[in-house]
XYZ file of N, CA, C and O in Angstrom:
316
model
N 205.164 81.488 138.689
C 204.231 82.548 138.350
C 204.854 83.405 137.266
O 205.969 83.879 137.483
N 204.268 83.636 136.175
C 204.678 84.346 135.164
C 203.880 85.143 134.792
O 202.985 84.610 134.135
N 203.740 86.654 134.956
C 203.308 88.010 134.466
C 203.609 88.748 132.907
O 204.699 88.977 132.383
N 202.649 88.937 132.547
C 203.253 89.508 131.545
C 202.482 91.171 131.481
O 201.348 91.146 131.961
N 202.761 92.041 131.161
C 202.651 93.469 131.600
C 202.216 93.890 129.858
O 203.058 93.761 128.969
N 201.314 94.210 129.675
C 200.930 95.013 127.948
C 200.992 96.424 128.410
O 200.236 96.743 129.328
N 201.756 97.273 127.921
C 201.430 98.268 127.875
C 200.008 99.553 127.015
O 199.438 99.668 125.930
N 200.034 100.268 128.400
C 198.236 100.707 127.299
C 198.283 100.728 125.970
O 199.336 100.323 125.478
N 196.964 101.288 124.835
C 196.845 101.142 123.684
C 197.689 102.811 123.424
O 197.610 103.672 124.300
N 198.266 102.991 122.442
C 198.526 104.418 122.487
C 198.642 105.080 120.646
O 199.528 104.815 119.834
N 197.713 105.761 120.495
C 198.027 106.580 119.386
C 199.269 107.348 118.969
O 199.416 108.506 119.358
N 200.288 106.675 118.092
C 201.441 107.288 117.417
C 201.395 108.626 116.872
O 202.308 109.378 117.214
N 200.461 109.089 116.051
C 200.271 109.686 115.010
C 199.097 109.868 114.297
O 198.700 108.868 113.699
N 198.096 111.396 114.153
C 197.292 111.464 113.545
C 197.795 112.451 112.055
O 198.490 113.465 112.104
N 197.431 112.050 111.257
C 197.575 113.071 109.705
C 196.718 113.215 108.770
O 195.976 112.332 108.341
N 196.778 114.279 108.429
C 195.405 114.745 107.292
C 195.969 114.374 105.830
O 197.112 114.656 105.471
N 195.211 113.840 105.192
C 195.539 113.043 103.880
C 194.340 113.562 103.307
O 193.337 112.927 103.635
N 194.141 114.586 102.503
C 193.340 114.827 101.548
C 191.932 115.094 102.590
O 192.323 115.557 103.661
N 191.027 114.992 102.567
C 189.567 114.958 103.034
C 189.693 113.800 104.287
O 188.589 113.529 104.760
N 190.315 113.403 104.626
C 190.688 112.028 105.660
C 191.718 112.141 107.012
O 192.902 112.473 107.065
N 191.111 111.875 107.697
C 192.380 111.660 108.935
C 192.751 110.113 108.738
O 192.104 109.270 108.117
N 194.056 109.946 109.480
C 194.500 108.986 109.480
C 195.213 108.553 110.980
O 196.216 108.964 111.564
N 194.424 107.753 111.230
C 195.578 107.627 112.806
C 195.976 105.834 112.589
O 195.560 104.776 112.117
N 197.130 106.497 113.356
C 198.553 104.936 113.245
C 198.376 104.526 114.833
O 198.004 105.462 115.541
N 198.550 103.495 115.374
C 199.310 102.532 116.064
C 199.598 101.165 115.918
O 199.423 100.546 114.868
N 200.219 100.491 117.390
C 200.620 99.557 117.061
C 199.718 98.473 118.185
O 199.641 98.461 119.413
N 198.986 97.437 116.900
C 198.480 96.515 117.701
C 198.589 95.424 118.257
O 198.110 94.562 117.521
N 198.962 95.022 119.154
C 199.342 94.065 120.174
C 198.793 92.628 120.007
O 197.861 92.300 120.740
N 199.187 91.912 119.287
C 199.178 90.367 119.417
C 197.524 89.649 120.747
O 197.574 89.696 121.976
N 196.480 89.164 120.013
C 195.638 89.129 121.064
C 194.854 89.801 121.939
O 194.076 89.357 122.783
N 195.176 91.080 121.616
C 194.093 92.209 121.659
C 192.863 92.551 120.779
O 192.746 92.291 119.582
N 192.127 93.066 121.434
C 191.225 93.734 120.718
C 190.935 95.487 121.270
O 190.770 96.002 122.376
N 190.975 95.943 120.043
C 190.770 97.813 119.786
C 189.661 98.530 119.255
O 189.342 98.544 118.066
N 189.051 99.158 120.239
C 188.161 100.223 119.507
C 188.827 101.633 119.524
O 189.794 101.809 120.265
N 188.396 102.558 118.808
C 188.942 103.961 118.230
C 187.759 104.886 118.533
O 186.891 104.818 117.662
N 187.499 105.716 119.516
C 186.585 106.495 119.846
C 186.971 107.747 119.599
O 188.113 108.208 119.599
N 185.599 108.451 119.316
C 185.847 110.090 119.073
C 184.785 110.691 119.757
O 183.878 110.003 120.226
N 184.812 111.987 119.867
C 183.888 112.775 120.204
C 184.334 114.006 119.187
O 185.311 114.010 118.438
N 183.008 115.405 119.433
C 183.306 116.579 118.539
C 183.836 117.720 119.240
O 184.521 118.584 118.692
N 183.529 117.717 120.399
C 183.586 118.710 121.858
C 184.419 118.320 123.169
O 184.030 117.457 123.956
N 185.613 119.052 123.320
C 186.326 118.844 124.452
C 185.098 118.483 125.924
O 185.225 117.666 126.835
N 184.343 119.139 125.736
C 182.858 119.108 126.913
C 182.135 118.229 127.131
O 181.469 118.000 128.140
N 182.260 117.462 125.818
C 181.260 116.448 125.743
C 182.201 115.097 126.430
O 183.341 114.741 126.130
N 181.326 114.566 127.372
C 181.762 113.121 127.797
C 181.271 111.739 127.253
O 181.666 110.657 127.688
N 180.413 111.899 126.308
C 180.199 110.733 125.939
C 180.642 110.631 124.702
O 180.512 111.457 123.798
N 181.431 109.089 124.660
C 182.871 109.046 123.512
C 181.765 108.215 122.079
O 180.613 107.917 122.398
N 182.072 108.022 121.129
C 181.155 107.404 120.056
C 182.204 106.616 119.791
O 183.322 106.872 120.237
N 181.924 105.482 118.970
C 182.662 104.684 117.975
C 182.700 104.769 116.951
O 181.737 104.820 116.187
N 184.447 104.826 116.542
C 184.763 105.213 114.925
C 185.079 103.591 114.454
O 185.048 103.230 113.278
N 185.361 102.768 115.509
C 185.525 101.524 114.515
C 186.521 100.365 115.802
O 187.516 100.674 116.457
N 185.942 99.343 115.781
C 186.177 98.543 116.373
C 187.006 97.513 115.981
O 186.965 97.505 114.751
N 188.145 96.151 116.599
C 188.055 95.429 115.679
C 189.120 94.391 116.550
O 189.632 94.751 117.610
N 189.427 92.724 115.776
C 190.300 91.783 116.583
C 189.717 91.179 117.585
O 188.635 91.625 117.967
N 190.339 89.953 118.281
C 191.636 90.034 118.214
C 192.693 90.167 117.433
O 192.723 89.283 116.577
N 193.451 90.810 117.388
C 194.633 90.477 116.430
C 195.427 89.017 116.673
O 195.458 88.280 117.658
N 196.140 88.904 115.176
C 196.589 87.373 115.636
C 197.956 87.801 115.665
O 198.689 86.846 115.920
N 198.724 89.137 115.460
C 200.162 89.294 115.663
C 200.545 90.822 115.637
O 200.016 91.464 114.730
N 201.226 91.377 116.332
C 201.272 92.735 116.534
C 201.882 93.101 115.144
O 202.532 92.422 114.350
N 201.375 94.649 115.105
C 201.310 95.335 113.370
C 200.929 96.498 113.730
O 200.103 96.721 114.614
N 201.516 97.326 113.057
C 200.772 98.758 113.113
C 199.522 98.780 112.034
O 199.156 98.102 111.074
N 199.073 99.978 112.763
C 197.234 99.826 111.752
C 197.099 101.179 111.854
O 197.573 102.004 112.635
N 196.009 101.288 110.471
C 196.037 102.434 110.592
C 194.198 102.556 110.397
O 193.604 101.602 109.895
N 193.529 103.644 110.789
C 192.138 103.850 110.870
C 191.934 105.251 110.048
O 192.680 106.229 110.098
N 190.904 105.123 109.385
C 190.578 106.206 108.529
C 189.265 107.447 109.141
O 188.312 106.995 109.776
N 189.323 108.352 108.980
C 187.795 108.717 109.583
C 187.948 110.456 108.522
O 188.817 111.320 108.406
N 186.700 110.247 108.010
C 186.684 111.516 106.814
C 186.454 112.920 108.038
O 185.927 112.755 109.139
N 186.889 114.020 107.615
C 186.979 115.136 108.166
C 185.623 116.043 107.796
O 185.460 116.669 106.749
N 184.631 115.949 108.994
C 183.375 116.598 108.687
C 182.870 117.667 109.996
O 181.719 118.099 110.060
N 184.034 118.026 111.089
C 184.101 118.582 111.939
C 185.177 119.563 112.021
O 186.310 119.291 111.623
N 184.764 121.074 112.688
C 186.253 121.567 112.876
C 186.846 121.250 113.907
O 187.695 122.036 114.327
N 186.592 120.035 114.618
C 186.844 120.074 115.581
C 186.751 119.046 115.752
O 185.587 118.703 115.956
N 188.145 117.549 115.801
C 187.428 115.932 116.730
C 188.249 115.863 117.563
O 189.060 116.789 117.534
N 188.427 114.931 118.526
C 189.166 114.515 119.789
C 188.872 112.570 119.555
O 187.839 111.899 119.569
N 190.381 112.198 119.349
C 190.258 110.455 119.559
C 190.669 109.819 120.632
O 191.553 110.126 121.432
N 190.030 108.995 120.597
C 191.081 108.018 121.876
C 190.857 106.441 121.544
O 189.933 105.897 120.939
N 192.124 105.847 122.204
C 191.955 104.347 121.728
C 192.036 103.738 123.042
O 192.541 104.091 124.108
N 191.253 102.500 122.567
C 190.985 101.537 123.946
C 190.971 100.252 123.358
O 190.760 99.891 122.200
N 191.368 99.348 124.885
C 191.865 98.049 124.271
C 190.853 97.112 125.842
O 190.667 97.368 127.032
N 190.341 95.666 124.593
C 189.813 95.271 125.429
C 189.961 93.472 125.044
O 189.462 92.636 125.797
């Protein structure tokens, strides 16, 4: 019996680059990632900033999303 354990998806790093956010991680070989946001700590229902993969070999990536809120909240999920 052989297990193998992935650890969750996890956001490194978000940074403002001109008019743009930028968020980094690292994607896992055979996964697939979506990047969700919302505008409101309150709000529970998450939207999609961008989906994508499987990947065919782990790499960091990075996702773009233009800055049109004072306010976003991300999260990443792996499926």
């Amino acid at each position: 019996l052989e297990i193998e354990y992935l650890s969750p998806p996890r956001i490194d790093a978000i940074q403002q680059t001109g008019d743009q956010i930028k968020i980094h991680f690292i994607a896992q070989a055979g996964q697939s990632y979506e990047v969700q946001y919302h505008d409101s700590p309150t709000n529970s229902l998450w939207l999609s900033l961008t989906n994508f993969g499987p990947v065919t070999a782990t790499a960091p990536v990075q996702v773009f999303d233009s800055i049109n809120q004072p306010h976003r909240f991300y999260r990443l999920n792996t499926f």
